[in-house]
PDB file of C-alpha atoms in Angstrom:
ATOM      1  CA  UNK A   1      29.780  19.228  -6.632  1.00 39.00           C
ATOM      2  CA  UNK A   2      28.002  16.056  -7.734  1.00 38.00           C
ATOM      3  CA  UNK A   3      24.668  13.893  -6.715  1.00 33.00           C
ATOM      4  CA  UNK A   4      25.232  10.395  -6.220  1.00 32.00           C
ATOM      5  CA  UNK A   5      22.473   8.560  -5.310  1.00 37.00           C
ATOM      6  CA  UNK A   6      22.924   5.561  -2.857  1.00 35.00           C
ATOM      7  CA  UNK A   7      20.577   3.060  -2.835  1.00 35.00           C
ATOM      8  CA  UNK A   8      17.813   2.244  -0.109  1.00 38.00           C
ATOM      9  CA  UNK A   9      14.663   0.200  -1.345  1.00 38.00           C
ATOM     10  CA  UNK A  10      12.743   2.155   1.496  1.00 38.00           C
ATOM     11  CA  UNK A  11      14.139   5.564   1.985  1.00 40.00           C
ATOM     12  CA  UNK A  12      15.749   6.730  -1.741  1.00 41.00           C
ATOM     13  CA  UNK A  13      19.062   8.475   0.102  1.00 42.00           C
ATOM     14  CA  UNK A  14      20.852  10.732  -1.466  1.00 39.00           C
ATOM     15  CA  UNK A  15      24.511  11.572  -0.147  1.00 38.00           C
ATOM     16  CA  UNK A  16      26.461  14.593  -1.715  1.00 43.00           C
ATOM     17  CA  UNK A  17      30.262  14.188  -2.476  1.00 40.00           C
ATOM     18  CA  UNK A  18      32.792  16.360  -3.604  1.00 45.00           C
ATOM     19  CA  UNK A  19      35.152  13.945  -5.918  1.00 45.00           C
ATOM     20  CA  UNK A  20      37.986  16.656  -5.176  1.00 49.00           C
ATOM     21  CA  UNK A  21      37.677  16.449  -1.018  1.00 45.00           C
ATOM     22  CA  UNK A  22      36.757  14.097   1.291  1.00 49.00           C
ATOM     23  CA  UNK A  23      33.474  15.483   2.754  1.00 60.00           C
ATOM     24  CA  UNK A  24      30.292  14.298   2.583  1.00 68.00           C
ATOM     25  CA  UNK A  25      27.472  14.947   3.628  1.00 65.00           C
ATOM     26  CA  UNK A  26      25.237  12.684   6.477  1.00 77.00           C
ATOM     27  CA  UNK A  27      23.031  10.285   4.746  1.00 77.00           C
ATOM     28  CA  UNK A  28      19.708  11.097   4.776  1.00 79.00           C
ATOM     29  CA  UNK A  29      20.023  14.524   4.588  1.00 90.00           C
ATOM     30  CA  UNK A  30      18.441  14.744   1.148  1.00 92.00           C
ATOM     31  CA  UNK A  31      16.303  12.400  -0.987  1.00 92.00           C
ATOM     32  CA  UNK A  32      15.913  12.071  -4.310  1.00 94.00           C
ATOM     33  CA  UNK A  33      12.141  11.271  -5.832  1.00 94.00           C
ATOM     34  CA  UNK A  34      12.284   8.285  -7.790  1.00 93.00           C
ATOM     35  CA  UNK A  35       9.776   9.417 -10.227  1.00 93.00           C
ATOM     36  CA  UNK A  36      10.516  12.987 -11.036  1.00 94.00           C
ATOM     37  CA  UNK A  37      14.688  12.673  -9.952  1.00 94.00           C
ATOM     38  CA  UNK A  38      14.102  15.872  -7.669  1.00 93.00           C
ATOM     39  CA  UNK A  39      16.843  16.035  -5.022  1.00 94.00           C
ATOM     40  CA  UNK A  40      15.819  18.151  -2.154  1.00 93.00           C
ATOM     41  CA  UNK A  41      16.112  18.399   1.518  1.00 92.00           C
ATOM     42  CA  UNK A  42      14.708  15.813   3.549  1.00 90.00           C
ATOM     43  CA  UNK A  43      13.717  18.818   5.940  1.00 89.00           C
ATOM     44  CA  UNK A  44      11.369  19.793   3.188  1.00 88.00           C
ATOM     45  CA  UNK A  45       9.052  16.665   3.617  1.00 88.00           C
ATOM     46  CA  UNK A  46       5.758  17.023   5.600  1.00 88.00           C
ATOM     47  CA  UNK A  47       4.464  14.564   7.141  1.00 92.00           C
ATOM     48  CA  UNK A  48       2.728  12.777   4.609  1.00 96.00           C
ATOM     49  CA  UNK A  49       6.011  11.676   2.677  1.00 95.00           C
ATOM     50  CA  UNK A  50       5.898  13.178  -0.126  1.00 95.00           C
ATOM     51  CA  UNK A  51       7.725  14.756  -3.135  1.00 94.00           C
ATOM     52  CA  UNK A  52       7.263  18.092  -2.988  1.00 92.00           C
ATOM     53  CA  UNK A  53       7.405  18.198  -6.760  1.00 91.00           C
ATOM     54  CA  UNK A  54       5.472  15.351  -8.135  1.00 93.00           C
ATOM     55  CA  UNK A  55       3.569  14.214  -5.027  1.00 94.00           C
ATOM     56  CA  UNK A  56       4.885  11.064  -5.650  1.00 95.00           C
ATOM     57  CA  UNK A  57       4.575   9.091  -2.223  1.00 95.00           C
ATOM     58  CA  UNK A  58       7.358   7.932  -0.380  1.00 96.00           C
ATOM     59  CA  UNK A  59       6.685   3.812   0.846  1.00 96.00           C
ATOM     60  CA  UNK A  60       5.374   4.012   4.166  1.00 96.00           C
ATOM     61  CA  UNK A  61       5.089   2.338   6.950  1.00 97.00           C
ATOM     62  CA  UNK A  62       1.410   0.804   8.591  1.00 98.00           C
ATOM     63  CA  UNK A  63       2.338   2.472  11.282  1.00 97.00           C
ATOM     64  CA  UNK A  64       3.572   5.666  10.225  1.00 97.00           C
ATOM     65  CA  UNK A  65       0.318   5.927   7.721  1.00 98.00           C
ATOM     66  CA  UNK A  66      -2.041   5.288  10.384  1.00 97.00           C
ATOM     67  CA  UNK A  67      -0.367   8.420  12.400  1.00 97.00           C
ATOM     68  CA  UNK A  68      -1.767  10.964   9.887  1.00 97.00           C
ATOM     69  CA  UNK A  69      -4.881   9.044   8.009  1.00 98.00           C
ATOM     70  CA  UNK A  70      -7.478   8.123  11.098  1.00 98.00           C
ATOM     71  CA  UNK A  71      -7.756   9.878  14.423  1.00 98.00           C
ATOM     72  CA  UNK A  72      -8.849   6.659  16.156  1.00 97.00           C
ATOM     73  CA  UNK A  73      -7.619   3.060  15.492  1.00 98.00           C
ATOM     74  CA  UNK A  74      -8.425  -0.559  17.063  1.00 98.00           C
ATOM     75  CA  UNK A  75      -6.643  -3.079  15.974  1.00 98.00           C
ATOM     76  CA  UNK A  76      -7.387  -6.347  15.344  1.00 98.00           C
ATOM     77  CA  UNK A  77      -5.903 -10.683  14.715  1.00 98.00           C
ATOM     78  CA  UNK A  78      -2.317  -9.251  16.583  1.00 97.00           C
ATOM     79  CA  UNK A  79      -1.957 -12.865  17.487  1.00 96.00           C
ATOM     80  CA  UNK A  80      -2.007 -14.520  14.609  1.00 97.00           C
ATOM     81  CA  UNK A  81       0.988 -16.253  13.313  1.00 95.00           C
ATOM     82  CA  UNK A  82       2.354 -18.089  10.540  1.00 92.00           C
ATOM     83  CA  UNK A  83       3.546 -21.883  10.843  1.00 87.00           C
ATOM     84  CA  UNK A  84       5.768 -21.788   8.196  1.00 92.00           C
ATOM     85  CA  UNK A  85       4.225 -24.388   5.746  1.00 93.00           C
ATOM     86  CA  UNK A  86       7.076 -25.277   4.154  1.00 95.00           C
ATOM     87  CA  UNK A  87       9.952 -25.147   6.517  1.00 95.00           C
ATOM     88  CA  UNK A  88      11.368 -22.925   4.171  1.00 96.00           C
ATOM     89  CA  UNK A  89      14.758 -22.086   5.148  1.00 96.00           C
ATOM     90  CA  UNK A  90      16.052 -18.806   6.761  1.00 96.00           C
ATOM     91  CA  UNK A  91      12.482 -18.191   6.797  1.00 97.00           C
ATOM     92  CA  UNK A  92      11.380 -17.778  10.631  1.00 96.00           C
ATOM     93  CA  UNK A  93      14.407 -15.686  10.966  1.00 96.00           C
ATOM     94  CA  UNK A  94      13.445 -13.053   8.186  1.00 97.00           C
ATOM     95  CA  UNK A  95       9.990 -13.504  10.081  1.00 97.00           C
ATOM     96  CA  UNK A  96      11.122 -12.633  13.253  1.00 97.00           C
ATOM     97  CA  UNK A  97      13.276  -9.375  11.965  1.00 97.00           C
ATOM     98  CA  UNK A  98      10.460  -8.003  10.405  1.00 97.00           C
ATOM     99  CA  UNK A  99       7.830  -8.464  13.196  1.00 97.00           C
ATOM    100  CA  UNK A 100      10.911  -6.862  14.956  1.00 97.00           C
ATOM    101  CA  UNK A 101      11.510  -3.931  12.871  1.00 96.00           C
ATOM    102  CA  UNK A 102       7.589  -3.191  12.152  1.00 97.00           C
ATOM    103  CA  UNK A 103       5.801  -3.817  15.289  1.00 96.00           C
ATOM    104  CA  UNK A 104       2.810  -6.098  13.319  1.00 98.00           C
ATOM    105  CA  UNK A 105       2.579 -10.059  13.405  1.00 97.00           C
ATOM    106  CA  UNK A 106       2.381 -10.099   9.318  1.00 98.00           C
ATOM    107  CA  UNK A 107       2.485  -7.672   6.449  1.00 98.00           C
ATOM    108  CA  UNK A 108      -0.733  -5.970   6.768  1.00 98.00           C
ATOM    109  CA  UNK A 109      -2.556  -3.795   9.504  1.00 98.00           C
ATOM    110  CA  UNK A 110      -6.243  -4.793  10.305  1.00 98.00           C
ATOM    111  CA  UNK A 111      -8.944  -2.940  12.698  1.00 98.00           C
ATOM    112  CA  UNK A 112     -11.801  -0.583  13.353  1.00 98.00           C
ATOM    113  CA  UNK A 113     -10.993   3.043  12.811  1.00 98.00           C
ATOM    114  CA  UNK A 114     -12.001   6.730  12.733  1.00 98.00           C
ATOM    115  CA  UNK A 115     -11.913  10.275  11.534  1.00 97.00           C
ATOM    116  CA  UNK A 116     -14.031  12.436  12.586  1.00 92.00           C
ATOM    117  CA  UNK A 117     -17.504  10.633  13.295  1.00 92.00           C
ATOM    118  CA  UNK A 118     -17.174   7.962  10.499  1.00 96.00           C
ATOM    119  CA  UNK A 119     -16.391   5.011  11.394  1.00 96.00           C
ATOM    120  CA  UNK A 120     -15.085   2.120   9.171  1.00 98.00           C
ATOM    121  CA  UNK A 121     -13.067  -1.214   8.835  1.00 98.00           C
ATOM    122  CA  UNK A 122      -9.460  -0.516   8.057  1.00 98.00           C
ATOM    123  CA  UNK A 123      -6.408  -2.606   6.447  1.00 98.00           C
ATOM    124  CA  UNK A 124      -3.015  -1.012   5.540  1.00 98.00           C
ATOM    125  CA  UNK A 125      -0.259  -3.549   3.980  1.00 98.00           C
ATOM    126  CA  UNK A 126       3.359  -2.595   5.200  1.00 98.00           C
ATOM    127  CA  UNK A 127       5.719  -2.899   2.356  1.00 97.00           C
ATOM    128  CA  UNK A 128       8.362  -3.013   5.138  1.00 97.00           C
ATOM    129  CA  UNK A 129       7.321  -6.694   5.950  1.00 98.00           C
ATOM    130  CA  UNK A 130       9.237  -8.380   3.584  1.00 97.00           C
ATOM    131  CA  UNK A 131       7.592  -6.482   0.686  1.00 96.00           C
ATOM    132  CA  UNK A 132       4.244  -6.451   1.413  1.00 97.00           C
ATOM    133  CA  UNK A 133       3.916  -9.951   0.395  1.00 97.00           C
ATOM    134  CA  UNK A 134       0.759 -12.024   0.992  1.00 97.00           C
ATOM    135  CA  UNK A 135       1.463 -14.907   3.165  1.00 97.00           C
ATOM    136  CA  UNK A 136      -1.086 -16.957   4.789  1.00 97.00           C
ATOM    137  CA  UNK A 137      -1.491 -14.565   7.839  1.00 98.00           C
ATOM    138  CA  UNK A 138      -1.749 -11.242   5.664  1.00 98.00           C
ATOM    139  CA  UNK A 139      -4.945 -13.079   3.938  1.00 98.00           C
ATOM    140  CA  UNK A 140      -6.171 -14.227   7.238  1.00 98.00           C
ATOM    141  CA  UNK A 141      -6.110 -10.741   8.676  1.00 98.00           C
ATOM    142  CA  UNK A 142      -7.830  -9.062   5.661  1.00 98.00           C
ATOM    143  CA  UNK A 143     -10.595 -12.108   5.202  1.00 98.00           C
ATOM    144  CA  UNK A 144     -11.528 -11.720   8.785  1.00 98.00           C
ATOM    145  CA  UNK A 145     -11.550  -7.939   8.454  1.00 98.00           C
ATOM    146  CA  UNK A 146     -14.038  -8.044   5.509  1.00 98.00           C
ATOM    147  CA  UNK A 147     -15.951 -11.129   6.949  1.00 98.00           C
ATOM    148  CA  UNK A 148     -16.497  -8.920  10.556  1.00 98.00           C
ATOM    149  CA  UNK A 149     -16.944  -5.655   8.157  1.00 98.00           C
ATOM    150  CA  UNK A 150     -19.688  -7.873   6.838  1.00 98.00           C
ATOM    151  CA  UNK A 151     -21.291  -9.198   9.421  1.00 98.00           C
ATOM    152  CA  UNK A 152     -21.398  -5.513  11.447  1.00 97.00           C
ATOM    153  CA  UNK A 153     -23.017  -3.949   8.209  1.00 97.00           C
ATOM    154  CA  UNK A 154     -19.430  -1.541   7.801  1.00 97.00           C
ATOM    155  CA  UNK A 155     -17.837  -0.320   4.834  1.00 97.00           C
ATOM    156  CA  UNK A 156     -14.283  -1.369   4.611  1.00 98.00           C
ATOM    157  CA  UNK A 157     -11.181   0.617   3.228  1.00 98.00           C
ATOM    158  CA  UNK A 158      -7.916  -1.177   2.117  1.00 98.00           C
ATOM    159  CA  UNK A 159      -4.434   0.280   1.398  1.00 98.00           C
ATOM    160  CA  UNK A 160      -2.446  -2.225  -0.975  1.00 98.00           C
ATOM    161  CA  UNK A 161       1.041  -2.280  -0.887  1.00 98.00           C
ATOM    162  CA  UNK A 162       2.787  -5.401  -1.840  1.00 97.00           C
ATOM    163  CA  UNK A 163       5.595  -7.140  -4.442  1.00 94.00           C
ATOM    164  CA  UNK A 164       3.024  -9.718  -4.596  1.00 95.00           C
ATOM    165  CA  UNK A 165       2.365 -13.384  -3.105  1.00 96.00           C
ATOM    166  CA  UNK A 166       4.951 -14.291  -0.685  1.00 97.00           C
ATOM    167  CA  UNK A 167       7.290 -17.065  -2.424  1.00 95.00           C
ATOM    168  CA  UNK A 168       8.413 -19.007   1.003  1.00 97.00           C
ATOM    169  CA  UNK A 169       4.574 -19.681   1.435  1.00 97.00           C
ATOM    170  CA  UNK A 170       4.266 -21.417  -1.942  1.00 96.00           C
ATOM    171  CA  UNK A 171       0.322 -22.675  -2.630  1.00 96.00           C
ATOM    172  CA  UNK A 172      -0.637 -21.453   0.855  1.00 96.00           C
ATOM    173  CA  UNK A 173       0.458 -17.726  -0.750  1.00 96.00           C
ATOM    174  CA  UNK A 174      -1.431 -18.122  -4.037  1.00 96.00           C
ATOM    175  CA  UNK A 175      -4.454 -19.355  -1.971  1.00 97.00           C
ATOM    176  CA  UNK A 176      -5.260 -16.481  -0.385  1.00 97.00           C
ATOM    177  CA  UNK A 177      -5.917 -14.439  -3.646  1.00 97.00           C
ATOM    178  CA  UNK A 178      -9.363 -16.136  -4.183  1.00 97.00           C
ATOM    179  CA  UNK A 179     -10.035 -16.039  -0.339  1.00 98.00           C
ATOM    180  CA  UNK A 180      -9.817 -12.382   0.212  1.00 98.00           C
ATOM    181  CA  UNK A 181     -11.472 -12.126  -3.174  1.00 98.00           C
ATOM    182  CA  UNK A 182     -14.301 -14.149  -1.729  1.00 98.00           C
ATOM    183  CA  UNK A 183     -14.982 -12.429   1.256  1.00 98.00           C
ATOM    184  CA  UNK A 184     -14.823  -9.051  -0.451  1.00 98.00           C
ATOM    185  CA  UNK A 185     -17.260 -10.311  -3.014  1.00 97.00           C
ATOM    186  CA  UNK A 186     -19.700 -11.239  -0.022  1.00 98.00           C
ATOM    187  CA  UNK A 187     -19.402  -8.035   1.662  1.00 98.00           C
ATOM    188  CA  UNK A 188     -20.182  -6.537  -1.787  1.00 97.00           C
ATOM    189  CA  UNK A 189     -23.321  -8.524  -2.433  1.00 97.00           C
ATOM    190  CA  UNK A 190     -24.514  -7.385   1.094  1.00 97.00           C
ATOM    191  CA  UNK A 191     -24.670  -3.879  -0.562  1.00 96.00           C
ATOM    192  CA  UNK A 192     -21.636  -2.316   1.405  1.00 97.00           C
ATOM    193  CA  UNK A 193     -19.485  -0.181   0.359  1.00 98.00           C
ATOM    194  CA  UNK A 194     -15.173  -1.009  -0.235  1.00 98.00           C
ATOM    195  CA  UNK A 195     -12.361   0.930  -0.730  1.00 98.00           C
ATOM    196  CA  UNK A 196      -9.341   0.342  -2.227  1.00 98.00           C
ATOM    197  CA  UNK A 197      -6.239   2.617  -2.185  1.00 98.00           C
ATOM    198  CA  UNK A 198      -3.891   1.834  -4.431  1.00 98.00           C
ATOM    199  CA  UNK A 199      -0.065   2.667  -3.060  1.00 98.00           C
ATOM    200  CA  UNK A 200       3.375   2.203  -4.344  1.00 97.00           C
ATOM    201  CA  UNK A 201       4.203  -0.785  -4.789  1.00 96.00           C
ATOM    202  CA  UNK A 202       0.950  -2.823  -5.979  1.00 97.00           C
ATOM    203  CA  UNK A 203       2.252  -5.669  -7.723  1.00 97.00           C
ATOM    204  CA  UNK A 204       1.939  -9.435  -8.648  1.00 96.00           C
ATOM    205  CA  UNK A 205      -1.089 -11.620  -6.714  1.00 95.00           C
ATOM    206  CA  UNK A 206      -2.241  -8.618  -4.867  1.00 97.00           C
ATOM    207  CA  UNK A 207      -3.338  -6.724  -8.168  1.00 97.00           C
ATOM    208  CA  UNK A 208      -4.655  -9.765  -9.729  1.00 96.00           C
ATOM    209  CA  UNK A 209      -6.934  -9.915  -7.104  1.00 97.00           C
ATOM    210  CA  UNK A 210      -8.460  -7.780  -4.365  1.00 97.00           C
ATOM    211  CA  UNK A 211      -6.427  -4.903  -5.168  1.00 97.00           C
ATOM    212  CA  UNK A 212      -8.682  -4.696  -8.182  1.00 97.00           C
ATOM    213  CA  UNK A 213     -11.911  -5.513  -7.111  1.00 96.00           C
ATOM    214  CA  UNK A 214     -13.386  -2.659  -4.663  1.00 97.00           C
ATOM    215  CA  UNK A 215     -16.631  -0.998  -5.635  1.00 97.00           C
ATOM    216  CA  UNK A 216     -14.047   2.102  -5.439  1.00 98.00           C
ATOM    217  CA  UNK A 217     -10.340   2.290  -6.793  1.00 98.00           C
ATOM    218  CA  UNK A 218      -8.160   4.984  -5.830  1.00 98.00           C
ATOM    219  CA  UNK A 219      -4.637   5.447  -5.723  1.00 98.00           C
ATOM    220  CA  UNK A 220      -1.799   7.623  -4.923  1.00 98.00           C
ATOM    221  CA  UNK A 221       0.223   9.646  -7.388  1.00 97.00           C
ATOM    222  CA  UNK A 222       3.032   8.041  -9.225  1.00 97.00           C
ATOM    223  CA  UNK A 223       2.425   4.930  -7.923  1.00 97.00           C
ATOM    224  CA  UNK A 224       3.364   1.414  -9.575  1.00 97.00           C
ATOM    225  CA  UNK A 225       0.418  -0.573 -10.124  1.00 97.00           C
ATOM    226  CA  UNK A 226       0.875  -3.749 -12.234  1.00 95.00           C
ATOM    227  CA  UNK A 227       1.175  -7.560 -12.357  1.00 94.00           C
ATOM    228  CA  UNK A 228       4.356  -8.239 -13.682  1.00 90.00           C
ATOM    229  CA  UNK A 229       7.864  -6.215 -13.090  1.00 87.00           C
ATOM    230  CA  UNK A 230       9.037  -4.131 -16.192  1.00 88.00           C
ATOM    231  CA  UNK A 231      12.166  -6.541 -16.473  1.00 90.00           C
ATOM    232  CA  UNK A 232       9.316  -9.928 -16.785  1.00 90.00           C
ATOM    233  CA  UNK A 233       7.427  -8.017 -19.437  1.00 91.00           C
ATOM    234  CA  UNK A 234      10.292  -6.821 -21.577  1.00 92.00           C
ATOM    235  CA  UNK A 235      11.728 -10.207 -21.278  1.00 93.00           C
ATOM    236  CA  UNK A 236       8.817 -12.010 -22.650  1.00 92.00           C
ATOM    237  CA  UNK A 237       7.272  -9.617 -25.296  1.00 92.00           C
ATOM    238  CA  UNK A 238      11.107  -8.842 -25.977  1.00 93.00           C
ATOM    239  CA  UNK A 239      10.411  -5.264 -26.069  1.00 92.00           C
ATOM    240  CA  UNK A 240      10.774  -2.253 -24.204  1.00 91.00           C
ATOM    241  CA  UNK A 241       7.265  -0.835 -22.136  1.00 88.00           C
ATOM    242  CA  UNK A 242       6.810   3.094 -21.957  1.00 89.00           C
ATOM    243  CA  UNK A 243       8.750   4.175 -18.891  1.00 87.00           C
ATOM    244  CA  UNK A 244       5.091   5.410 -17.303  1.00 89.00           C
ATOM    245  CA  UNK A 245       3.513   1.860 -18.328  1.00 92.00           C
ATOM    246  CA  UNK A 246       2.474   1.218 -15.032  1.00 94.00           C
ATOM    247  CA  UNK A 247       2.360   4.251 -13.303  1.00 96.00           C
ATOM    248  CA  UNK A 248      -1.348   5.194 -11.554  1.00 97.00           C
ATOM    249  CA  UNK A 249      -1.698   7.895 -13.954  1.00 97.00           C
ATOM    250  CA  UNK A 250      -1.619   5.861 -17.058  1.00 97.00           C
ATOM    251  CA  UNK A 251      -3.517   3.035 -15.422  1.00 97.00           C
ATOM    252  CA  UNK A 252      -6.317   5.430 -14.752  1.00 97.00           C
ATOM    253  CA  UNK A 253      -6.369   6.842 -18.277  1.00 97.00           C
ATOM    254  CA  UNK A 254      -7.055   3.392 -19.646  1.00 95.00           C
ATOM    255  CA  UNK A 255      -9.946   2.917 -16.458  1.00 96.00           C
ATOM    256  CA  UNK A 256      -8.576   1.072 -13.861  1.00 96.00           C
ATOM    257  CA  UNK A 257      -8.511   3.430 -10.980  1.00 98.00           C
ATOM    258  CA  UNK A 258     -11.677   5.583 -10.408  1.00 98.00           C
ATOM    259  CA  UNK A 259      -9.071   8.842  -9.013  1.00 98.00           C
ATOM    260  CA  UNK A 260      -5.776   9.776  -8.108  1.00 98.00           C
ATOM    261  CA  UNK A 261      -5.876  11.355  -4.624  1.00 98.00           C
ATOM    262  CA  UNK A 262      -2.539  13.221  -3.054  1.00 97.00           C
ATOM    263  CA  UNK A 263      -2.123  11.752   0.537  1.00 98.00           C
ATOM    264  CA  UNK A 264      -2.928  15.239   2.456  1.00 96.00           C
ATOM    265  CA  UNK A 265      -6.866  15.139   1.230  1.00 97.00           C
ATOM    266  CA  UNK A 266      -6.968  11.531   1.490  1.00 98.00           C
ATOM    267  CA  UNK A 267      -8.864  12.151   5.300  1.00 98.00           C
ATOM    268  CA  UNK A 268     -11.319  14.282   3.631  1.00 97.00           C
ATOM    269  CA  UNK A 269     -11.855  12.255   0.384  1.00 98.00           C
ATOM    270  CA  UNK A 270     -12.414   8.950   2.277  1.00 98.00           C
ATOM    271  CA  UNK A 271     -14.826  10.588   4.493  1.00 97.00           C
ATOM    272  CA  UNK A 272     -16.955  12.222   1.989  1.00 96.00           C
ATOM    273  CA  UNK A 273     -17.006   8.540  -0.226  1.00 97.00           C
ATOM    274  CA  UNK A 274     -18.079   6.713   3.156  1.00 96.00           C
ATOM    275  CA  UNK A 275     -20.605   9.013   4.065  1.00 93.00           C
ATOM    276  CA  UNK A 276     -21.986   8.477   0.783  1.00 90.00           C
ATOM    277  CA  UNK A 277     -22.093   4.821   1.135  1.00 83.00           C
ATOM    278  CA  UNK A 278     -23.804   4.501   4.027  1.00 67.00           C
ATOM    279  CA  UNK A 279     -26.702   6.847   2.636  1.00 45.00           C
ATOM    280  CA  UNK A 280     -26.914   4.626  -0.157  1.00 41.00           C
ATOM    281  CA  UNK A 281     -26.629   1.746   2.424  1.00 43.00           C
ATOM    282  CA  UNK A 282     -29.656   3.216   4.682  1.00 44.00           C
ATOM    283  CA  UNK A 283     -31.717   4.002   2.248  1.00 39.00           C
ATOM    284  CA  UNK A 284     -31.455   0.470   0.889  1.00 42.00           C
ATOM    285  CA  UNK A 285     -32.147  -0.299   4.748  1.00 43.00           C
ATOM    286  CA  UNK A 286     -35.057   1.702   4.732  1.00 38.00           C
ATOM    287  CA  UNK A 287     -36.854  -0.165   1.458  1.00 35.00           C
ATOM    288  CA  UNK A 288     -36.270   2.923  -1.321  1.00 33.00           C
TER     289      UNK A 288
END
């Protein structure tokens, strides 16, 4: 018996064939981790989507994150929509499936949210919306999220997961790198506390600008983190990058990501790191 893998950007499927019979068996019945190349049984995943080996982090869904990270969740700017700038072709259509398919107006998640008693603003970007990639809307969602997080004196938390700037936006894309940038900037020099959580993928405009910039930086295990792809890279230095390059654990060993944090004590984690900012934060209050 042999392993094939089939590809699936999302999912990872692995099928099982024997070359000498024509049996297989259904797809999706195991996966194979992209970082460590374990093959086990799908049945063997919890609920957080991950490698049972490695820990490695299966690309989620907003909505399928949200499930497991916050016990309460209100969400925000689901009305928004994009005008297509630049009449880019094909491009309402993709826009359409993909509101379709994920259940959110744009690539990223916005609102209020819980667990336990702390309360905080919360953004998750879908990589299921065409990549993750920042279009006008998805910086419009998280600007207003920070600017409100501001204005109500809340600590914000933001789960990056993106290709990078969204390419049928042009300019209007690119823009929104300085404008979330801004805003989380402001909410910094009001003495709150941000969050970022660094999931796989976090590539291109979104690293080279918010993704980077939180008072806090974690990030999942095995996750890509980087500007360019490996192909860009090798094909401008015109040599080959360690395979790990830009994997979270070798971006935190040269100090770009305060900690690495497995998905099942992310609920715990965040709550201990918010509760600690908004002692610091009332104490500031207070005039000590």
């Amino acid at each position: 018996m042999k392993l094939y893998e089939k590809a699936n950007t999302l999912s990872e499927r692995v099928v099982k064939v024997d070359p000498q019979a024509d049996e297989r068996v259904p797809e999706g019945i195991y996966r194979r981790c992209p970082r460590c190349q374990t093959v086990f049984a799908a049945a063997q995943m919890d609920q957080y989507q991950t490698c049972p080996q490695c820990e490695y982090g299966f690309r989620l869904a907003a909505a399928a994150r949200l499930a497991w990270l916050v016990d309460t969740a209100e969400p925000f700017d689901q009305d928004l929509q994009t005008k297509d700038p630049l009449a880019f072709p094909g491009y309402p259509a993709k826009l359409a499936q993909a509101q379709a398919c994920t259940g959110l107006n744009d690539a990223v998640w916005t609102g209020q949210a819980t667990i336990a008693d702390t309360t905080f603003y919360l953004a998750i970007m879908d990589p299921t919306f065409i990549m993750g990639s920042l279009g006008t809307v998805t910086g419009e969602k998280l600007t207003r999220l920070i600017e409100r997080a501001t204005a109500h004196r809340q600590p914000v938390v933001i789960y990056t997961a993106s290709g990078g700037a969204r390419m049928q936006e042009g300019i209007h894309s690119l823009m929104q790198m300085q404008k979330v940038a801004g805003a989380l900037a402001q909410h910094h020099a009001a003495g709150l506390l941000s969050i970022v959580v660094l999931t796989d993928p976090t590539t291109g405009g979104v690293t080279a600008s918010f993704a980077m910039e939180a008072d806090l930086t974690l990030a999942e295990p095995r996750a890509l983190v980087g500007f360019a792809g490996r192909r860009v890279i090798e094909q401008t230095t015109h040599e080959q990058i360690a395979h790990d390059l830009q994997q979270a654990e070798n971006v935190l060993r040269h100090g770009f990501i305060d900690q690495i944090v497995p998905r099942a004590k992310q609920r715990t984690v965040l709550v201990q790191l918010l509760k600690m900012g908004g002692r610091q934060d009332d104490a500031n209050n207070d005039g000590r």
